[in-house]
CSV table of C-alpha atoms in Angstrom, one decimal:
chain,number,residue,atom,x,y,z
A,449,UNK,CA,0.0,0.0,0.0
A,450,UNK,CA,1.6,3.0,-0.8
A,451,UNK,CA,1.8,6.0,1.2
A,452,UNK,CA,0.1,9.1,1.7
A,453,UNK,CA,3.5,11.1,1.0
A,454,UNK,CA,4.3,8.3,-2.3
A,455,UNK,CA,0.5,9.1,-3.5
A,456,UNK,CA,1.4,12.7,-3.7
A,457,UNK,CA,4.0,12.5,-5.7
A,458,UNK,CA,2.1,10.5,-8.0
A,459,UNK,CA,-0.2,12.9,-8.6
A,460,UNK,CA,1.8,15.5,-9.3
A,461,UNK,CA,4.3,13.8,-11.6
A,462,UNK,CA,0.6,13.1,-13.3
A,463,UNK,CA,-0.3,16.6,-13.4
A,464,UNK,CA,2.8,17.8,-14.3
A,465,UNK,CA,2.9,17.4,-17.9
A,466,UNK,CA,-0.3,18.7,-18.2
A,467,UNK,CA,0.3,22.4,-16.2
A,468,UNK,CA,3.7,22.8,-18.2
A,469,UNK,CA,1.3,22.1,-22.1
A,470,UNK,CA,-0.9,24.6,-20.6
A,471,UNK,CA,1.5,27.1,-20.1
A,472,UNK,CA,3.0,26.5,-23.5
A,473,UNK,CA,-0.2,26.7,-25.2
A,474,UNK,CA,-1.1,30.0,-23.9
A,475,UNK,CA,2.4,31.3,-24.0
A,476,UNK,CA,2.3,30.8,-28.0
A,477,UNK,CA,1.4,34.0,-30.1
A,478,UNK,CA,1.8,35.2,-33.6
A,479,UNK,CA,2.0,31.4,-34.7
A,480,UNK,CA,5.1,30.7,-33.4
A,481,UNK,CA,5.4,26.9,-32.3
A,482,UNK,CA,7.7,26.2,-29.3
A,483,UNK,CA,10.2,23.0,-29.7
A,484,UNK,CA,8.7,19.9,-28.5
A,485,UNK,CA,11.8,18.1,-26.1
A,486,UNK,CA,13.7,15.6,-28.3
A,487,UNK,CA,16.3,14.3,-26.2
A,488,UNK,CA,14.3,10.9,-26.3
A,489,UNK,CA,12.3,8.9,-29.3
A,490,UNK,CA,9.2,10.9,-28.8
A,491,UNK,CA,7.1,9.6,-31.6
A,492,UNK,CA,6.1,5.4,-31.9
A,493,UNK,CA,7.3,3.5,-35.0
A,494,UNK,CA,5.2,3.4,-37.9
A,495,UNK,CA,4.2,0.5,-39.4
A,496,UNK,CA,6.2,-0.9,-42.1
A,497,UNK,CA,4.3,0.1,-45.3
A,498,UNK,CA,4.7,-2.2,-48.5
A,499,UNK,CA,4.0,-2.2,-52.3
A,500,UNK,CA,0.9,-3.7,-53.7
A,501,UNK,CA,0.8,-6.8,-56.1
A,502,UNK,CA,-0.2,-4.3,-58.7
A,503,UNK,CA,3.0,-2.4,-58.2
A,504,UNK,CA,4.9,-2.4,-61.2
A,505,UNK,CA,8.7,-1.4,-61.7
A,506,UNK,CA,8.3,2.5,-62.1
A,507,UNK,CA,10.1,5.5,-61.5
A,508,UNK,CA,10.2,7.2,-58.0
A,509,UNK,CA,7.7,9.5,-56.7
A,510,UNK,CA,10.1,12.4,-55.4
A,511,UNK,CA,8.1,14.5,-52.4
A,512,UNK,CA,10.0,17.7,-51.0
A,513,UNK,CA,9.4,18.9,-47.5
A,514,UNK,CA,10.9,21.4,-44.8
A,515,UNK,CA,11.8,19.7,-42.0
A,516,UNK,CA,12.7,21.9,-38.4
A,517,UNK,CA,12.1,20.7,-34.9
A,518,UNK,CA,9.1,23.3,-34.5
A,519,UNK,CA,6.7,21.3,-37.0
A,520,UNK,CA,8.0,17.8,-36.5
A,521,UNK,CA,5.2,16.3,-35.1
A,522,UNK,CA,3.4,17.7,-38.3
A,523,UNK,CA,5.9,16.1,-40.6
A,524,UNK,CA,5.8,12.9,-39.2
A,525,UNK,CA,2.1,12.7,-39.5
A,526,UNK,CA,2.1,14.2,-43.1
A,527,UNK,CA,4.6,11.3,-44.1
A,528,UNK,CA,2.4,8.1,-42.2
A,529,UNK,CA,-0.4,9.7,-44.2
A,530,UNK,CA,1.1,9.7,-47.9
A,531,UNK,CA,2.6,5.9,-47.2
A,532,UNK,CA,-0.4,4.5,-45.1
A,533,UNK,CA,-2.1,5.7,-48.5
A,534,UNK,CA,-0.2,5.0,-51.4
A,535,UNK,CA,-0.9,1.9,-53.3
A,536,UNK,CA,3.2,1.8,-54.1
A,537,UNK,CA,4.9,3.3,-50.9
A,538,UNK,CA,8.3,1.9,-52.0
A,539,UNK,CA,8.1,3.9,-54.8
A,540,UNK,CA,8.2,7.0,-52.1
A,541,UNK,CA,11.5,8.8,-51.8
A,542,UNK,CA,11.5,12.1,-49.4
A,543,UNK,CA,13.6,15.2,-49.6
A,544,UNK,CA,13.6,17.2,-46.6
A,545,UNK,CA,15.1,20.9,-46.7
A,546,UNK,CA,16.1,22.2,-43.4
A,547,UNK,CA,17.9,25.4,-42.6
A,548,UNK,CA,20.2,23.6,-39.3
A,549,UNK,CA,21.8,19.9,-38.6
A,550,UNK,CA,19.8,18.8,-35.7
A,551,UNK,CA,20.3,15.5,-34.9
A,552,UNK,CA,17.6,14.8,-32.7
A,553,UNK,CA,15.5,15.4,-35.6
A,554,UNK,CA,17.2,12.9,-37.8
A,555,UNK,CA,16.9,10.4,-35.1
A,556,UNK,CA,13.5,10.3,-34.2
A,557,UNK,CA,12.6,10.2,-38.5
A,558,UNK,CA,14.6,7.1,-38.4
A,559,UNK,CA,13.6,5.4,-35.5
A,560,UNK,CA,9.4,6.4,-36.5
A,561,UNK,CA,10.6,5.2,-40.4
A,562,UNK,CA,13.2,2.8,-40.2
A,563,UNK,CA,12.4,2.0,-43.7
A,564,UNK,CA,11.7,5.3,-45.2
A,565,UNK,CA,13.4,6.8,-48.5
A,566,UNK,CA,14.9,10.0,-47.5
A,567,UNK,CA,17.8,12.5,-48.1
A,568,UNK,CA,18.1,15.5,-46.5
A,569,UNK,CA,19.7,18.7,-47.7
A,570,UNK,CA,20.5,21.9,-46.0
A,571,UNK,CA,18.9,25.3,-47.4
A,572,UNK,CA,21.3,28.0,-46.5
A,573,UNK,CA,19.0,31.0,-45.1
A,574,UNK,CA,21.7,33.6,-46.6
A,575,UNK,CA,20.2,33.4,-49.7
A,576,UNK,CA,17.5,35.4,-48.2
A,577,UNK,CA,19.2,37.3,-45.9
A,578,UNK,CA,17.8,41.3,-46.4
A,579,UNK,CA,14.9,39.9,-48.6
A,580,UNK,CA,12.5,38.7,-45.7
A,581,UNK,CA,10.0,41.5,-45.0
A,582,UNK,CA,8.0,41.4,-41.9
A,583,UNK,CA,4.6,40.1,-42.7
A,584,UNK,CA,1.0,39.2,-41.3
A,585,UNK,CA,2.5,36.2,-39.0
A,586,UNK,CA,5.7,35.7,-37.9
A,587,UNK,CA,6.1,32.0,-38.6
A,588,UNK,CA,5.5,33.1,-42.4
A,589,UNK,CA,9.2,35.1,-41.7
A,590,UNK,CA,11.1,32.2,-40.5
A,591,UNK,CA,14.0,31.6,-43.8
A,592,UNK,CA,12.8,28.0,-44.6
A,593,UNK,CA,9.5,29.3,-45.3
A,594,UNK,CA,11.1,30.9,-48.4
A,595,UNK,CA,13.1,27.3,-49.3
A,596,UNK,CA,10.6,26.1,-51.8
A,597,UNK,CA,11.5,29.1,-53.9
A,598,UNK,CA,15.0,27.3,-54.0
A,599,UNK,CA,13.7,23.8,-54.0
A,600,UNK,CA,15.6,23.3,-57.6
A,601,UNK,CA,18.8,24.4,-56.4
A,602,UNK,CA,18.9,22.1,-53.8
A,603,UNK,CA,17.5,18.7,-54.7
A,604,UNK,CA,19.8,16.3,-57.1
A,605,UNK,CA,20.0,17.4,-60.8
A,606,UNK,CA,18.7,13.8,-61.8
A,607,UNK,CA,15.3,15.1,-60.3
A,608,UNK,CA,13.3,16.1,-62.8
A,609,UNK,CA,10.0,16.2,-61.1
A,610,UNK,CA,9.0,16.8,-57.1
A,611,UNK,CA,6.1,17.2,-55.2
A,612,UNK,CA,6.1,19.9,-52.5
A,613,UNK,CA,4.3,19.9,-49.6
A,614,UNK,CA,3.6,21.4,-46.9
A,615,UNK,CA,4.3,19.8,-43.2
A,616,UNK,CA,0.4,20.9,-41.9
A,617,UNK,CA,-1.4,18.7,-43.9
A,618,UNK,CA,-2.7,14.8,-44.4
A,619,UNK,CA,-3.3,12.6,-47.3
A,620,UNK,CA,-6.3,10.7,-47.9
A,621,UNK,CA,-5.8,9.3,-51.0
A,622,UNK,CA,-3.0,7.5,-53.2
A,623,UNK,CA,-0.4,10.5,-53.7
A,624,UNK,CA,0.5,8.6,-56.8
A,625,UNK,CA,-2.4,10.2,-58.8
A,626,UNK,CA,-1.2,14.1,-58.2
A,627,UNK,CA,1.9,13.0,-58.8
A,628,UNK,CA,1.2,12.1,-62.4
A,629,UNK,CA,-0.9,15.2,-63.5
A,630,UNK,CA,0.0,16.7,-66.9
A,631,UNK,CA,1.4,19.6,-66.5
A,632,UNK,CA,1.1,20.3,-70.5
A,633,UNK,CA,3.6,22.3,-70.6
A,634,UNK,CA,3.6,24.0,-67.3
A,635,UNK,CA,6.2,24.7,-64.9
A,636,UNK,CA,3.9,24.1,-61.8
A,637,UNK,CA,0.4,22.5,-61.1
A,638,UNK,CA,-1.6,23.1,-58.6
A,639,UNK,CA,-5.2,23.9,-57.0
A,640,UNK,CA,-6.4,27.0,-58.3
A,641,UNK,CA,-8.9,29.2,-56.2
A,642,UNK,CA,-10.5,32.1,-59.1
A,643,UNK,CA,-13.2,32.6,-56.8
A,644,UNK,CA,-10.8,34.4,-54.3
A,645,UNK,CA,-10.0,38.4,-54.1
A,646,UNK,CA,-7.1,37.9,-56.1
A,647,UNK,CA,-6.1,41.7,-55.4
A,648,UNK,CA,-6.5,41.2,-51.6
A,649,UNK,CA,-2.5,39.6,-52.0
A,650,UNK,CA,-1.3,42.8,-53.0
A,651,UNK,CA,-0.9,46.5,-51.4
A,652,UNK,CA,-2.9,49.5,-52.5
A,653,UNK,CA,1.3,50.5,-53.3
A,654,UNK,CA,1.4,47.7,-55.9
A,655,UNK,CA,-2.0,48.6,-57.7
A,656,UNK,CA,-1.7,52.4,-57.7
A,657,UNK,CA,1.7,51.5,-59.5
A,658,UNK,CA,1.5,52.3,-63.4
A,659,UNK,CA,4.4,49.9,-63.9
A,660,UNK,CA,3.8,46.9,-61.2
A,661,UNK,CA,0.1,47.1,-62.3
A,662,UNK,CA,0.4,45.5,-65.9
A,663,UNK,CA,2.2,42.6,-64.3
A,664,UNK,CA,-0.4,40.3,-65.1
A,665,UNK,CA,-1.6,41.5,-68.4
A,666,UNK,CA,-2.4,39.0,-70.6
A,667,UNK,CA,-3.0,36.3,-67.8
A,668,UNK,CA,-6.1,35.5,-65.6
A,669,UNK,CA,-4.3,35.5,-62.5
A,670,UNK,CA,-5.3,33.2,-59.8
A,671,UNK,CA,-4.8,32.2,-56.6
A,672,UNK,CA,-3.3,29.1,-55.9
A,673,UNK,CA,-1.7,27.7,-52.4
A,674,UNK,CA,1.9,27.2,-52.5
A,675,UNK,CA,1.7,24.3,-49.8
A,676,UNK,CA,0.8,21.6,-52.5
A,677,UNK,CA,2.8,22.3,-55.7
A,678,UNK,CA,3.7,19.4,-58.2
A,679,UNK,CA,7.2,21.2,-60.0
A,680,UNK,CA,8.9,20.4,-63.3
A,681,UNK,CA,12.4,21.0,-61.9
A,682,UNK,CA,14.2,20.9,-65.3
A,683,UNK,CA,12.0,23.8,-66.4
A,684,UNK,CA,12.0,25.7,-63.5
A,685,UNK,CA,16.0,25.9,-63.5
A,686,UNK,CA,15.7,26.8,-67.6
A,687,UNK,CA,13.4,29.6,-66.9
A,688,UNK,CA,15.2,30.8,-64.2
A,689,UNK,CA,12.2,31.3,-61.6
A,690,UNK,CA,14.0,31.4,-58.5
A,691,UNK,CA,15.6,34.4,-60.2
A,692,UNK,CA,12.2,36.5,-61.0
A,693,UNK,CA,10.8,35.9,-57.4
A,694,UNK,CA,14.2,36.7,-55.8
A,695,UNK,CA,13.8,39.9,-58.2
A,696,UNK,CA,9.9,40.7,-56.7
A,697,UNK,CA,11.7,40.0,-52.8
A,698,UNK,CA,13.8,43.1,-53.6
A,699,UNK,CA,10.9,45.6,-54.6
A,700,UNK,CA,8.8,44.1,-51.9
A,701,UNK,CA,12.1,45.6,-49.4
A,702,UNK,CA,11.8,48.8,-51.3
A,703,UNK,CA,8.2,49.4,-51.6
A,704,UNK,CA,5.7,47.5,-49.9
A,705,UNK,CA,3.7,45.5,-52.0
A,706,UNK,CA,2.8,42.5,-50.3
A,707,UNK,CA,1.9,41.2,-46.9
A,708,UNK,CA,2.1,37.5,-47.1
A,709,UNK,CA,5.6,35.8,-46.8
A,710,UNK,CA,6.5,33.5,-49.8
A,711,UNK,CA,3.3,33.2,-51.1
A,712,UNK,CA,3.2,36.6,-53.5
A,713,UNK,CA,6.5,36.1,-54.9
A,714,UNK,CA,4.9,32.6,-56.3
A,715,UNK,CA,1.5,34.9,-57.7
A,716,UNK,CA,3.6,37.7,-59.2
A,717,UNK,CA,5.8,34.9,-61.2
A,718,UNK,CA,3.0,32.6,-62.0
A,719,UNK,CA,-0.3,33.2,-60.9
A,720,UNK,CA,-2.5,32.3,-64.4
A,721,UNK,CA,0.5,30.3,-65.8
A,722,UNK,CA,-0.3,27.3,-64.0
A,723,UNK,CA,-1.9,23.5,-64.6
A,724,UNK,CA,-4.7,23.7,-62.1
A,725,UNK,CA,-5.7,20.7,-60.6
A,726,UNK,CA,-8.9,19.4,-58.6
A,727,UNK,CA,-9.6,21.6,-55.6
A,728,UNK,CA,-9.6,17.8,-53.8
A,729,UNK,CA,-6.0,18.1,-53.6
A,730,UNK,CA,-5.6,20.9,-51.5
A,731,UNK,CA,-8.7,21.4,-49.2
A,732,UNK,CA,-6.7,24.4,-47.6
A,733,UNK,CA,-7.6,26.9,-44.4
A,734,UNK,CA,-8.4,24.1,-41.4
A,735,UNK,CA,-6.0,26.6,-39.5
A,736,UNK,CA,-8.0,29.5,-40.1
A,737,UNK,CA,-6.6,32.5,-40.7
A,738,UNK,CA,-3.4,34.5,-40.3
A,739,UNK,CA,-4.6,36.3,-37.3
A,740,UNK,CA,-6.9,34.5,-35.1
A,741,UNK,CA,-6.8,30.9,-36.2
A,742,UNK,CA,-10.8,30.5,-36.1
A,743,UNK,CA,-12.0,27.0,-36.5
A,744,UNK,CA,-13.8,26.4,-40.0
A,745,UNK,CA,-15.8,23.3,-41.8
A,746,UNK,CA,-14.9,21.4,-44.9
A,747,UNK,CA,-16.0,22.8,-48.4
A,748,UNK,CA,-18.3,20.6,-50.0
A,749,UNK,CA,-17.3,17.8,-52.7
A,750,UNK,CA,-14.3,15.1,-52.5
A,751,UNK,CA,-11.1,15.3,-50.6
A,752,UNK,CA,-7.7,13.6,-51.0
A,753,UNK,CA,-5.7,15.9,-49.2
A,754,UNK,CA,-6.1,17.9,-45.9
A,755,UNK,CA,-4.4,21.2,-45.4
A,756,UNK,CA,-4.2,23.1,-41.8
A,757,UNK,CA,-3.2,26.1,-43.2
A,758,UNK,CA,-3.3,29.5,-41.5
A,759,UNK,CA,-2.8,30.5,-37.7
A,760,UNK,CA,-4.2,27.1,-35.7
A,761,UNK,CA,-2.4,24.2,-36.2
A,762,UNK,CA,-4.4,20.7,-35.2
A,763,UNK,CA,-1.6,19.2,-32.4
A,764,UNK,CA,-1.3,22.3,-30.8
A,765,UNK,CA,-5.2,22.8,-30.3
A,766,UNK,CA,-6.0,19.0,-29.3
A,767,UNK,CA,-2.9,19.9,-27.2
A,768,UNK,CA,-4.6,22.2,-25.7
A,769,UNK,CA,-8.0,20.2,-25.4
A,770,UNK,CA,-9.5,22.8,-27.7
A,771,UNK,CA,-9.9,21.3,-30.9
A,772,UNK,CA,-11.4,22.3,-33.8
A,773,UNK,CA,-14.1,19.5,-35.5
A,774,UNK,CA,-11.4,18.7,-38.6
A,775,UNK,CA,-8.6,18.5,-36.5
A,776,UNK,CA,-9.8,14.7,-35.6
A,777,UNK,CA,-9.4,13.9,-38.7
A,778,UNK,CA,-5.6,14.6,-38.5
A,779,UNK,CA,-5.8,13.0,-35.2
A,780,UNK,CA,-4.8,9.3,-36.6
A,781,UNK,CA,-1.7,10.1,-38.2
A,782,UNK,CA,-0.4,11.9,-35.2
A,783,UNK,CA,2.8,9.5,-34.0
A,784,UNK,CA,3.7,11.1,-30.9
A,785,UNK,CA,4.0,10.1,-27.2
A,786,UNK,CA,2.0,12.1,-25.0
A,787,UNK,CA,3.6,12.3,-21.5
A,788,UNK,CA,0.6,10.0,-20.0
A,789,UNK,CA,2.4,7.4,-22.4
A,790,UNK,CA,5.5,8.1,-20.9
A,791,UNK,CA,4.1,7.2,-17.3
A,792,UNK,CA,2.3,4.2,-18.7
A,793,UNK,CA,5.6,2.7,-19.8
């Protein structure tokens, strides 16, 4: 029988973890995500995921991804969701772009995948050094935010095609069938959103500006999400695209003509030069907005891929025992051990 004196410590080591995630969760503003403590293997091992009998000998399906401490846990549930999904999960190789070597990172990929295809490259956040403006958020001003603008620089040159994506998001369906769209000819497919205040993205400085105005004559620009992008790498080095939205970064320092991170840079280069794809692919905004992080519902019509964009992000507000209705539906593919598993063990 234990003691009086043993059952109070009990009960505090049990309450313990829980006063220090409160206390994190309400110490977190402007979207900034505090570092989760990985001196141990905090997420479980994922299953080991294997081809189908209809899997065929075909070429890779190359997925790019930022990788930092901050949205690990987000990471690791976007990759179970792509392999737990895919009908040829072999076929799978991972690129991961981070902007520092942590090794506790590394570690707990390996010991969650121990069969996963990955490399991982480092993005060197000089390159954007005096081209970061402040914007809305300040998790949209952190230097990786900007790596997908690089992406082409970084990955191997025998990559001809890669899938970016974001590290907020889950698949639903086989990842296989974005990753074979026609591009026809396009540099970049994507979702494409005309319905949306396309001049919302921009500053009244941009469109009162004779000059910056015409920039999209002769296109219908629209909106599209840069956190789900299928890229023809070999065209985007030829055309020299990292170049034009490096060019855009510099009149943004100049004259403000943007608010939104890495996002604009993307519209002013290519918005209505795009392959759109079916809105199922990127059922974008489960975080809310920029500001307040507002829970919202799922558009009608099919999904295959779910996208916590904006300010709330799903393991931070289940964290918080505040969750938002979709944010159960990333709930599955979430591979981390809460402290209450720790004490189990």
């Amino acid at each position: 029988m234990a003691s009086a004196k043993t059952r109070g410590l009990l009960s505090l080591l049990l309450i313990l973890p829980l006063i220090t995630l409160a206390s994190a969760t309400t110490g977190i503003r402007l979207g900034i995500i505090r570092k989760p403590s990985l001196d141990v293997a905090i997420f479980r091992e994922a299953p080991a995921f294997r081809n189908g009998d209809a899997c065929q000998p075909a070429e890779k399906i190359h997925i790019a991804m930022t990788l930092d401490s901050n949205y690990l846990r987000g990471t690791m549930a976007a990759v179970l969701s792509i392999l737990q999904h895919s009908t040829c999960p072999e076929f799978i190789e991972f690129h991961f772009l981070w902007a520092r070597f942590e090794p506790e990172v590394l570690s707990n990929i390996k010991s969650a995948f121990p069969y996963l295809k990955f490399n991982v490259y480092r993005f060197d956040s000089n390159r954007v050094r005096g081209k970061i403006s402040k914007s809305i958020r300040q998790a949209l001003d952190q230097p990786l935010n900007y790596a997908r603008i690089y992406l082409a620089d970084m990955i191997p040159a025998d990559v001809k095609r890669v899938l970016y994506l974001d590290s907020d998001l889950v698949v639903v369906d086989d990842v296989a069938k974005l990753w074979k769209v026609d591009l026809q000819g396009k540099v970049l497919a994507a979702p494409e959103y005309c319905h949306a205040n396309f001049s919302k993205y921009f500053t009244e400085s941009f469109w009162s500006d004779q000059m910056f105005s015409k920039t999209f004559e002769g296109r219908k620009p629209c909106y599209f999400n840069t956190g789900v992008m299928v890229v023809d790498v070999e065209k985007w080095r030829q055309g020299e695209y990292t170049k034009q939205m490096e060019e855009w970064m510099v009149v943004q320092k100049q004259k403000r003509i943007y608010h939104l991170g890495s996002l604009p840079p993307f519209l002013l280069v290519l918005a209505g030069d795009i392959r759109a794809v079916d809105h199922r692919w990127n059922q974008h905004g489960l975080g809310g907005d920029n500001l307040e992080g507002k829970c919202r519902s799922l558009h009608p019509g099919p999904i295959s891929l779910l996208h916590w964009s904006g300010k709330g992000k799903p393991w931070l507000r289940l964290d918080s025992r505040k969750p938002c209705t979709v944010d159960h539906l990333w709930a599955p593919y979430d591979l981390y051990r809460s402290s209450a598993h720790y004490l189990e063990e």
